[in-house]
Coordinates of C-alpha atoms and ligand atoms in Angstrom, one line a residue:
X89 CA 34.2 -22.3 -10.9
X90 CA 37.8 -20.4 -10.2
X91 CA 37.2 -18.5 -6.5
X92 CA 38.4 -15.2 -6.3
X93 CA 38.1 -16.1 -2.3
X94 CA 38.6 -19.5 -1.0
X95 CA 37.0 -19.3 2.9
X96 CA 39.2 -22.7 4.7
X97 CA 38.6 -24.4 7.5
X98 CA 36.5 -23.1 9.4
X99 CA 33.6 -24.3 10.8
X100 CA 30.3 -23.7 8.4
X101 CA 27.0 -23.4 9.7
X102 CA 24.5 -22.7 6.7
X103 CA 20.9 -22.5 8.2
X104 CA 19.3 -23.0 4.8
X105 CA 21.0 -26.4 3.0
X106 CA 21.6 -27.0 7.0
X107 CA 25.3 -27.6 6.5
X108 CA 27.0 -27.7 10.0
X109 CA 30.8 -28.4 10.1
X110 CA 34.3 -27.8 8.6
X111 CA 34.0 -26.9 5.1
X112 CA 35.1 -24.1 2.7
X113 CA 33.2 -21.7 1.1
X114 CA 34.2 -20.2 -2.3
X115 CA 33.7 -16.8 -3.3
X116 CA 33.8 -14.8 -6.7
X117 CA 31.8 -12.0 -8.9
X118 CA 30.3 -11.0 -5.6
X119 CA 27.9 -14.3 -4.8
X120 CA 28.6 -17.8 -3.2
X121 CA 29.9 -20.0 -6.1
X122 CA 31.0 -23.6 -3.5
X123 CA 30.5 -24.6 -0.3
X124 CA 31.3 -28.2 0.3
X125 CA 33.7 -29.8 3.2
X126 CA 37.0 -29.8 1.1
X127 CA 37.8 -27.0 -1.9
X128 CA 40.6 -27.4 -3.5
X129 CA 43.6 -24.4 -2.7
X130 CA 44.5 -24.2 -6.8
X131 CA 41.0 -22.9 -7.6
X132 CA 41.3 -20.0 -5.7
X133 CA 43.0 -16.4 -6.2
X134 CA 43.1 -15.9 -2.4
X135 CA 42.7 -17.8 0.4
X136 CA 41.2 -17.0 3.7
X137 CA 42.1 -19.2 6.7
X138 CA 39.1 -19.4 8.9
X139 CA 40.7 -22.0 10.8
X140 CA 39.1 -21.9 14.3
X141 CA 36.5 -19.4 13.5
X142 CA 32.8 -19.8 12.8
X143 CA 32.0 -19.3 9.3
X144 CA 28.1 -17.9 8.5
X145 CA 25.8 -16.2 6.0
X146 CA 26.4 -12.2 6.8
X147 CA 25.1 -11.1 10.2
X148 CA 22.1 -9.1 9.2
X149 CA 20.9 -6.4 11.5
X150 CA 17.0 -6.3 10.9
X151 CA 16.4 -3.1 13.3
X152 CA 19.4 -0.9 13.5
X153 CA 19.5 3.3 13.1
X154 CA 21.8 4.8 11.3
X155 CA 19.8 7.7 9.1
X156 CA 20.7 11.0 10.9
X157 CA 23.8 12.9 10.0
X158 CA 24.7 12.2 14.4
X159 CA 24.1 9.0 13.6
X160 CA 25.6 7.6 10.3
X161 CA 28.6 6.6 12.2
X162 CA 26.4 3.6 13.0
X163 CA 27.4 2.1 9.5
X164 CA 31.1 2.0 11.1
X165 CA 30.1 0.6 14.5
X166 CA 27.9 -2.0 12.8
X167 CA 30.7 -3.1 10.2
X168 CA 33.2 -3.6 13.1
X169 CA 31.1 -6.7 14.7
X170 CA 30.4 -8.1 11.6
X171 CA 27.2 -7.0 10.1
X172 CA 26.8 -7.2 6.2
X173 CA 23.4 -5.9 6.1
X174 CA 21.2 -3.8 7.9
X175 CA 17.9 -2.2 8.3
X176 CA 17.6 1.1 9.5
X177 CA 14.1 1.8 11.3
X178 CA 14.4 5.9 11.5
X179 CA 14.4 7.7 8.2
X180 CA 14.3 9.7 6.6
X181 CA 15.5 7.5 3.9
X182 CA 17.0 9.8 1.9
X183 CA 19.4 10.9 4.7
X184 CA 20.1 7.3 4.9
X185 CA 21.0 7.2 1.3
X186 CA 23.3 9.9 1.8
X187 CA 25.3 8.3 5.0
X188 CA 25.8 4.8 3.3
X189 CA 27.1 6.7 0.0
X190 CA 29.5 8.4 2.8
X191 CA 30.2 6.1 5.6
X192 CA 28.5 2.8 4.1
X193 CA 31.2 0.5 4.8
X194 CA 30.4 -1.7 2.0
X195 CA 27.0 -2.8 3.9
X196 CA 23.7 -3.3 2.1
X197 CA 21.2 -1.4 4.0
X198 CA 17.4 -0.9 3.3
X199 CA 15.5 1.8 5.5
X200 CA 11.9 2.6 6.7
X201 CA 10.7 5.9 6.2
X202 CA 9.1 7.2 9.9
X203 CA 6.0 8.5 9.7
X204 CA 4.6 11.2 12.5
X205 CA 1.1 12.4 12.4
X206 CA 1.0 16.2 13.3
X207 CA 4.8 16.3 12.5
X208 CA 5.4 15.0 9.0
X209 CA 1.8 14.7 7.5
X210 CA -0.8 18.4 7.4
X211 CA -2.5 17.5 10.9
X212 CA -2.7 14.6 13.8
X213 CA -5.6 13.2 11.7
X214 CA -4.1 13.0 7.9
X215 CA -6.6 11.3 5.7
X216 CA -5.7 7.8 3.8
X217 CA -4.7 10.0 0.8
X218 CA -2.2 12.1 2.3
X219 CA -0.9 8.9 3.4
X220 CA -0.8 7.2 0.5
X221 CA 1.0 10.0 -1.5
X222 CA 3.7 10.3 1.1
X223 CA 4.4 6.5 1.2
X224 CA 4.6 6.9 -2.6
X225 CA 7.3 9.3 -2.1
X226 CA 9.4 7.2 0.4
X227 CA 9.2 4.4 -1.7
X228 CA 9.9 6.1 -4.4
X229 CA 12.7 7.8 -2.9
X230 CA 14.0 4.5 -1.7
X231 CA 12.4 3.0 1.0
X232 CA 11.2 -0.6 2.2
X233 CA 8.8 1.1 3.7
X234 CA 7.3 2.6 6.8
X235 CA 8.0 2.9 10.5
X236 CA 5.5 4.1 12.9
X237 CA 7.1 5.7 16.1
X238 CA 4.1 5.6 18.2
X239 CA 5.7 4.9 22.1
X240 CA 7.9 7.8 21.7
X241 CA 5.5 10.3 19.8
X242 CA 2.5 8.8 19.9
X243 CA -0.9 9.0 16.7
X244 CA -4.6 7.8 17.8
X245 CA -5.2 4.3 17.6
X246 CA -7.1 4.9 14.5
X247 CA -4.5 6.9 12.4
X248 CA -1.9 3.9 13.4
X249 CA -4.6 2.0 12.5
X250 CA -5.1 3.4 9.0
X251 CA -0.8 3.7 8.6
X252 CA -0.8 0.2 9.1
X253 CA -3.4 -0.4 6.2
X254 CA -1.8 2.3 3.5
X255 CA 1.6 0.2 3.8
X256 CA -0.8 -3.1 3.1
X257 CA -2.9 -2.1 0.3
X258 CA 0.9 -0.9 -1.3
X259 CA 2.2 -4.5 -0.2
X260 CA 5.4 -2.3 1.4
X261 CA 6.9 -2.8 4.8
X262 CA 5.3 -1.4 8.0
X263 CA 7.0 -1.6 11.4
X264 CA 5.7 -0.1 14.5
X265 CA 7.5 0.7 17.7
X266 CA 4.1 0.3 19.7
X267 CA 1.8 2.8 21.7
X268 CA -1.1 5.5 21.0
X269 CA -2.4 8.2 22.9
X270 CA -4.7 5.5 24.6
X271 CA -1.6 3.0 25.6
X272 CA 2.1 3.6 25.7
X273 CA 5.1 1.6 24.7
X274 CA 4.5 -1.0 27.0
X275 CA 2.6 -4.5 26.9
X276 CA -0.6 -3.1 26.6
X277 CA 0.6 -1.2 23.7
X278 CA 2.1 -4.5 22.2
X279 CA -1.8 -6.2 22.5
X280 CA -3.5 -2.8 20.8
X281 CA -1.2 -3.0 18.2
X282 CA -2.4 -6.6 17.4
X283 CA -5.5 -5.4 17.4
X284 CA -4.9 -2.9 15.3
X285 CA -3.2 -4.9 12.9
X286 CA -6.5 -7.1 12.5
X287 CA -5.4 -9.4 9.2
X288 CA -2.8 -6.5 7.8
X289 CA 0.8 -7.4 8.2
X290 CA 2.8 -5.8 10.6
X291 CA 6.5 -6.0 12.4
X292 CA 6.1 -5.4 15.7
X293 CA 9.9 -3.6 16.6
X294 CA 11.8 -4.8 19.6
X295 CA 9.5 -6.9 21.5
X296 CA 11.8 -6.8 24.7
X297 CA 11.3 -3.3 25.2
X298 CA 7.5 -3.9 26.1
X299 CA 8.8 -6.2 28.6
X300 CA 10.2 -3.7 31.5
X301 CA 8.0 -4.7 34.1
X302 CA 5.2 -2.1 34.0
X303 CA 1.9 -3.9 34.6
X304 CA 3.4 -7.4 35.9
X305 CA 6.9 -9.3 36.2
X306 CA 9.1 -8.7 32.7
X307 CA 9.3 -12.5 32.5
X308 CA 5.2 -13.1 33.1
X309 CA 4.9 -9.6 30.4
X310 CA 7.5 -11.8 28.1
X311 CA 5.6 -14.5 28.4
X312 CA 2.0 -13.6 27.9
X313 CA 4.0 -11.9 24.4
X314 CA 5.3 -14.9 23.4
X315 CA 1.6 -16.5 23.8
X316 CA 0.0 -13.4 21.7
X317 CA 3.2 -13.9 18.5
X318 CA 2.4 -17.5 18.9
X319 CA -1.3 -17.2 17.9
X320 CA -0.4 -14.2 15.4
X321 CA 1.8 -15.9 13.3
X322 CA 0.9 -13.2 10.5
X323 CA 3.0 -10.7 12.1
X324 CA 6.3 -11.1 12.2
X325 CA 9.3 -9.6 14.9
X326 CA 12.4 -9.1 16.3
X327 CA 13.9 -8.5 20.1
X328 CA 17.4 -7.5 21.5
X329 CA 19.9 -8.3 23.7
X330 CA 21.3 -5.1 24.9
X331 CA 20.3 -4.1 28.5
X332 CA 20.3 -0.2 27.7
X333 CA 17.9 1.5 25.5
X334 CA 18.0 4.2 23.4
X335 CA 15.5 7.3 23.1
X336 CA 16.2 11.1 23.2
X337 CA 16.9 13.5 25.6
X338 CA 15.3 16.4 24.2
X339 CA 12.9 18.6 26.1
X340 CA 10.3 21.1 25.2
X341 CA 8.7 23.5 27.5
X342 CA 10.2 21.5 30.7
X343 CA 9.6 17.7 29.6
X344 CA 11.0 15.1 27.4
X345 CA 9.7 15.2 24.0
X346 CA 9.8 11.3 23.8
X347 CA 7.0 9.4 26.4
X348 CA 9.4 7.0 26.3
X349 CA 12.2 9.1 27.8
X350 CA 9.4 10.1 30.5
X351 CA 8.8 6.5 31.5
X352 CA 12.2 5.5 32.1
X353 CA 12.8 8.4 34.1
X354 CA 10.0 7.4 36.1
X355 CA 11.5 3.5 36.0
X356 CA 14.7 4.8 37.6
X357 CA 12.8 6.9 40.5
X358 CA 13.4 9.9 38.5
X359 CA 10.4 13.1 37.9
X360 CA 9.4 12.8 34.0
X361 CA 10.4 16.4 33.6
X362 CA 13.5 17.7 32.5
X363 CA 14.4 18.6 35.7
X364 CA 14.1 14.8 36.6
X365 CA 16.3 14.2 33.2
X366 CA 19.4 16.7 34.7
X367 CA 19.2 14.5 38.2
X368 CA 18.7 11.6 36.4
X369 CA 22.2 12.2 34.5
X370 CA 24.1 13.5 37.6
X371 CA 23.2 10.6 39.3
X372 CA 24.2 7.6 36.6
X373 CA 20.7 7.0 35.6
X374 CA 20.7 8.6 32.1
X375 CA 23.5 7.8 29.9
X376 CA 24.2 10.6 27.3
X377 CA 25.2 9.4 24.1
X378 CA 28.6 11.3 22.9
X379 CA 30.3 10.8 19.8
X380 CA 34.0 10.0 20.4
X381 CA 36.7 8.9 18.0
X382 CA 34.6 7.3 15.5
X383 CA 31.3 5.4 17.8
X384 CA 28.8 6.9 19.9
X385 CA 29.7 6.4 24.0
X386 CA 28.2 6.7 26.4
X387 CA 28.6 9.5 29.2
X388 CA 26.9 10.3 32.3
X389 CA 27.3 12.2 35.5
X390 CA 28.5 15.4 35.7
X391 CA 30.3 15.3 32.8
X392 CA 27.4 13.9 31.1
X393 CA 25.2 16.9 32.3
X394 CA 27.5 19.5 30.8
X395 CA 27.6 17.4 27.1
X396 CA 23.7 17.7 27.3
X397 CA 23.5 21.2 28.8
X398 CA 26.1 22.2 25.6
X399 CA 23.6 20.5 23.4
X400 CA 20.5 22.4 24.7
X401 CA 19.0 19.0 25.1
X402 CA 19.2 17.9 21.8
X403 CA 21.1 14.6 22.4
X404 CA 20.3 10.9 22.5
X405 CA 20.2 9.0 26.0
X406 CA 20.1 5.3 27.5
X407 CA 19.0 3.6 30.2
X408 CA 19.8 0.6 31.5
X409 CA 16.1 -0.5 31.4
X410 CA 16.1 -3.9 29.5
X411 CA 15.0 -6.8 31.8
X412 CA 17.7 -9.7 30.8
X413 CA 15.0 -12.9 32.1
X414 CA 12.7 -11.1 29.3
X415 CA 15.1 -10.7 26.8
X416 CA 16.1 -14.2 27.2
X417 CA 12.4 -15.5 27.1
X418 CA 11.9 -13.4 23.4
X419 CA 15.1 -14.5 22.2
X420 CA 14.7 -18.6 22.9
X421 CA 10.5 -19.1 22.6
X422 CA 9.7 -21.3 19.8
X423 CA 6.2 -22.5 19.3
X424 CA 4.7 -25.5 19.1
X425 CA 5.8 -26.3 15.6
X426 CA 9.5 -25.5 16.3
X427 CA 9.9 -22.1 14.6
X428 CA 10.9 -19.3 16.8
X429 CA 8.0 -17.2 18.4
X430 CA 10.6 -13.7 17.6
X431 CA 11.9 -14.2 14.3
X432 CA 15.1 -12.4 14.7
X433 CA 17.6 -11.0 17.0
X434 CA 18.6 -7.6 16.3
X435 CA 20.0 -4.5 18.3
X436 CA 18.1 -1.5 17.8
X437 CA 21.7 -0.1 17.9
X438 CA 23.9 0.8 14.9
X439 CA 24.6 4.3 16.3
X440 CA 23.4 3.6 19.9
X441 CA 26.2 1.1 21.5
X442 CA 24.2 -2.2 22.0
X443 CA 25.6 -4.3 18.9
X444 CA 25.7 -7.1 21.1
X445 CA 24.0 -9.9 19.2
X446 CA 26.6 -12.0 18.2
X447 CA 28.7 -11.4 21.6
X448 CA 25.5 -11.9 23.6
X449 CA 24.2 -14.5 21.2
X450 CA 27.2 -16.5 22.0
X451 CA 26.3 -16.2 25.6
X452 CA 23.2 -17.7 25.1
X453 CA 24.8 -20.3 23.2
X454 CA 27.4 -21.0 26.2
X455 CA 24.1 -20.9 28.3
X456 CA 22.4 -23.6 26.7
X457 CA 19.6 -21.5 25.7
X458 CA 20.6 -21.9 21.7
X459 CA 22.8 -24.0 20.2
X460 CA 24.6 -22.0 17.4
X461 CA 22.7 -23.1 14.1
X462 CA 19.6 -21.8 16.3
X463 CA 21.5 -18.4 16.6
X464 CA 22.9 -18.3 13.2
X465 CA 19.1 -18.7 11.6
X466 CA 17.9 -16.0 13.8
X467 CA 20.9 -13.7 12.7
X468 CA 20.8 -14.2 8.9
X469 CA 18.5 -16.5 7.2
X470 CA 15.1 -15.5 9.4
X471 CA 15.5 -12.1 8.6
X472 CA 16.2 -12.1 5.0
X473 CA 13.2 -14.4 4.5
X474 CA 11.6 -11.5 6.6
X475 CA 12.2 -8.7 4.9
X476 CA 12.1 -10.4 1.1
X477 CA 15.9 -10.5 0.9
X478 CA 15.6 -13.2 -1.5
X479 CA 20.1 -13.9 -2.1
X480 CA 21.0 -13.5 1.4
X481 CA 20.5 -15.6 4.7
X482 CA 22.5 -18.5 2.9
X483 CA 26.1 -19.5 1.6
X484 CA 24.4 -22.0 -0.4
X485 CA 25.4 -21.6 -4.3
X486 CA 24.0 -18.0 -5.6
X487 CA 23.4 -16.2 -2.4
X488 CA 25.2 -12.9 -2.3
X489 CA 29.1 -12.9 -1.1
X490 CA 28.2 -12.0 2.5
X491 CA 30.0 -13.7 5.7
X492 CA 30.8 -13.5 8.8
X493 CA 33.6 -14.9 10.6
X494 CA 33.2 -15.4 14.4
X495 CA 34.9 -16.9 17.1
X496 CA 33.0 -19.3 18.6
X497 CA 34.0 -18.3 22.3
X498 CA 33.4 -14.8 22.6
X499 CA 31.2 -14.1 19.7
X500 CA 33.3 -11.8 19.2
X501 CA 33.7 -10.9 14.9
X502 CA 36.9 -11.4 13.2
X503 CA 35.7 -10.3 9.8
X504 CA 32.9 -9.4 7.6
X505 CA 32.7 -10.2 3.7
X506 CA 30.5 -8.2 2.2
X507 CA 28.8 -9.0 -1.9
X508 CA 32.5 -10.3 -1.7
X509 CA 34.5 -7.4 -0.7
X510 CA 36.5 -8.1 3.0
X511 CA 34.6 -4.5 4.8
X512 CA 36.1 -5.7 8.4
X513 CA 39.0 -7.5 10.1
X514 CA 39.5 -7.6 13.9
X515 CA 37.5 -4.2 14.1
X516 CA 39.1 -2.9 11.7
X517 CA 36.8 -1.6 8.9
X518 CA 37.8 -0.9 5.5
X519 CA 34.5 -1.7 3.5
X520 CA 33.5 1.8 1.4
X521 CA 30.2 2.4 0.0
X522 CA 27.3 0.0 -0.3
X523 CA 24.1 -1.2 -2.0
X524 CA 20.4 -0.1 -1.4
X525 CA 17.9 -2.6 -1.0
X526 CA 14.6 -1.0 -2.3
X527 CA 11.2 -1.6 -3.6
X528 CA 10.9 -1.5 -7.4
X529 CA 9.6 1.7 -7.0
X530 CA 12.7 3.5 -6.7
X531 CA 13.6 2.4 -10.1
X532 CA 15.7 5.5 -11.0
X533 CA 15.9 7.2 -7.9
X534 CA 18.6 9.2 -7.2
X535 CA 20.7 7.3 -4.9
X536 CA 24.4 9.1 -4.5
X537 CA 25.8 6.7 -7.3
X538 CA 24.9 3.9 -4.6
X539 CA 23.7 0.8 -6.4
X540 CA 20.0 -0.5 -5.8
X541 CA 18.8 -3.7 -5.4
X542 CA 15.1 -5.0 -5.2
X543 CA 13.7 -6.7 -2.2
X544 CA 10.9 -9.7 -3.1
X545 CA 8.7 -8.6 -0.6
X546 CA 5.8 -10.2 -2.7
X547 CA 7.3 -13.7 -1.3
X548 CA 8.7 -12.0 2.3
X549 CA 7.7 -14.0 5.4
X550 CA 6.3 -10.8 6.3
X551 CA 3.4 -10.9 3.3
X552 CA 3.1 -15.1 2.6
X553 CA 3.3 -16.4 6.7
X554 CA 0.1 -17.9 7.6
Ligands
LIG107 ZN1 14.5 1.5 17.0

């Protein structure tokens, strides 16, 4: 078949047909139609010359935020380091919709719809009913599923518990950032929340982040996680590579809102009060998060206090709290059969300025720690089989149009195909709109004239793992 993109020369590393060398990969109607070592220039419209670069499935991005008005500038940031795909773990979705029909950037995104006992359900205790009906609605409305926020606004273990099992019995998505009013977003929230998975299926979000060092070492915390994914293979993950976090800044009645925001004040020496918060700016502890010509930055100090002060609180912060020996544990550990213990490596960024994974992947690779078919599976094929993606993860005939074109070096992305659309070169992005990836529940939702496509989650690692 005539390409309407021939991709030459570069070097192709396909983790599904395992294809690892210089090849060209042919593009047209939006999907894969070649990929073999030589394609012939006459068959193509346009050709690409990927000479030097790495040539891959799509980055996808399986935990990213980009759903708040503040934050739909995250489709840009994303876009610019090569990301065809994304996952957005915030909500609500239909704000989500509404920034990828604005600022999509040609990405295909799907979003989890967050789900706050006592602040988006009647009480702290809703009933399975009342839980049911409003997962109905985000699905309907055009989610994958849900997200449970419990380390930054923590439910009882038991109405996690029972979130967990709603999102099951619907066979939709469920991802929880861990901790309950009995643990905290921490290691020991990481074990209750395998416990409270029991047999359900559950992502457990950003497994570095429970790795800080608050009960023993981050690499003996890593570690024992990597033991407790290896002998719950049923749930399925993802960890980061950025050494900042992200988490809010806003306080009520003296203290941060999020118990998140109070523990890393307290992990930088800091009061958990939002006195401790204004110190812990002025000094270069807490990192305000600004938006400047077209990303989020990151400001601190003085200047940093006044941006928050301005913003009567209301803003998001970092803190360079993520313990690299961990990170590099989550990121590597395979078990015993040779799969990897973390399925994927995302960033938790999007709008918050950590989307580091192919520049820091790359390091790993220069470290030894992957090789770069190791990093490419955990950027694009792992998580589509996650998440039921069934026509991405691959540039093997029929997969959607989605690539990424890296250099090898740096990591650094020199462009991003998207469904067969160019969205990036060298940082700059000129993808427009997008695609929804959906449950067939939102069959005729209203979507902002953005298209919608159906994740198999029937068939996702997340539902047939054993
Ligand atoms: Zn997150």
């Amino acid at each position: 078949m005539r390409a309407e993109l021939l991709i030459k020369g570069g070097y192709v590393i396909d983790p599904l047909t395992k294809f690892a060398g210089q090849g060209d990969v042919g593009l047209a109607k939006g999907k894969v139609v070649a990929l073999s070592p030589s394609l012939p220039s006459s068959q193509a419209d346009q050709i690409i010359d990927a000479s030097g670069y790495i040539v891959m499935p799509g980055v996808i991005d399986s935990h990213m935020h980009a759903s708040s008005e503040a934050r739909w500038v995250g489709f840009q940031m994303m876009a610019s380091v090569g990301v065809t795909t994304a996952v957005d773990f915030g909500g609500p979705i239909q704000s989500t919709i509404k920034g990828l029909a604005r600022y999509g950037c040609g990405m295909s995104i799907a979003g989890l719809h967050t789900i706050v006992p006592g602040e988006n359900t009647s009480t702290t205790d809703p009933p399975v009913e009342e839980l049911s009906t409003l997962a109905d609605e985000a699905l309907a409305a055009g989610a994958l599923g849900l997200k449970i926020v419990g380390g930054h606004r923590p439910a009882t273990p038991e109405v996690t518990a029972r979130i967990i099992d709603v999102a099951n019995r619907k066979g939709c998505y469920v991802a929880f950032h861990v901790g309950t009013t009995e643990t905290g977003s921490n290691i020991e929230g990481f074990f209750e929340a395998i416990r409270l998975a029991g047999r359900n299926r559950l992502h457990i979000a950003h497994v570095n982040s429970y790795c800080r060092g608050l009960s023993k070492t981050p690499a003996q915390e890593a570690l024992d996680a990597v033991e407790a994914l290896t002998a719950n293979r049923h749930l399925v993950s993802e960890s980061y590579l950025g050494t900042i976090n992200g988490t809010s800044a806003a306080c009520k009645d003296g203290l941060p809102v999020s118990h998140v925001t109070r523990n890393c004040l307290r992990m930088g020496g800091f009061e958990p009060t939002e006195e401790g918060m204004a110190k812990a700016i002025k000094e270069g502890w807490a990192l305000i998060q600004v938006l400047r010509g077209g990303q989020i930055e990151l400001v601190t100090g003085e200047e940093g206090y006044e941006i928050w002060l301005e913003a009567k609180t209301a803003t998001g912060v970092s803190f360079p709290v993520n313990n690299p020996a961990a990170m590099h544990i989550l990121a590597s550990a395979k078990t015993p059969s040779g799969d990897f213990v973390v399925d994927a490596i995302s960033t938790d960024g999007g709008a918050i300025p950590r989307n580091v994974q192919l520049e820091r992947g790359a390091a790993l690779v220069r470290l030894g720690a992957l090789t770069w078919p190791e990093l490419v599976r955990k950027l694009t094929l792992n998580p589509a089989r996650m998440f039921g993606f069934a026509s991405k993860g691959s540039l093997q005939d029929g997969f959607d149009a989605d690539v990424t074109l890296v250099e090898p070096e740096s990591g650094k992305a020199h462009m991003a195909i998207a469904r067969g659309e160019i969205i990036m070169v060298d940082g700059v992005v000129v993808g427009r709109g997008g695609c929804l990836i959906a449950t067939p529940a939102a069959k005729g939702a209203e979507t902002e004239g953005i298209p919608v496509e159906f994740a198999d989650l029937e068939t996702s690692l997340f539902y047939t793992r054993q």
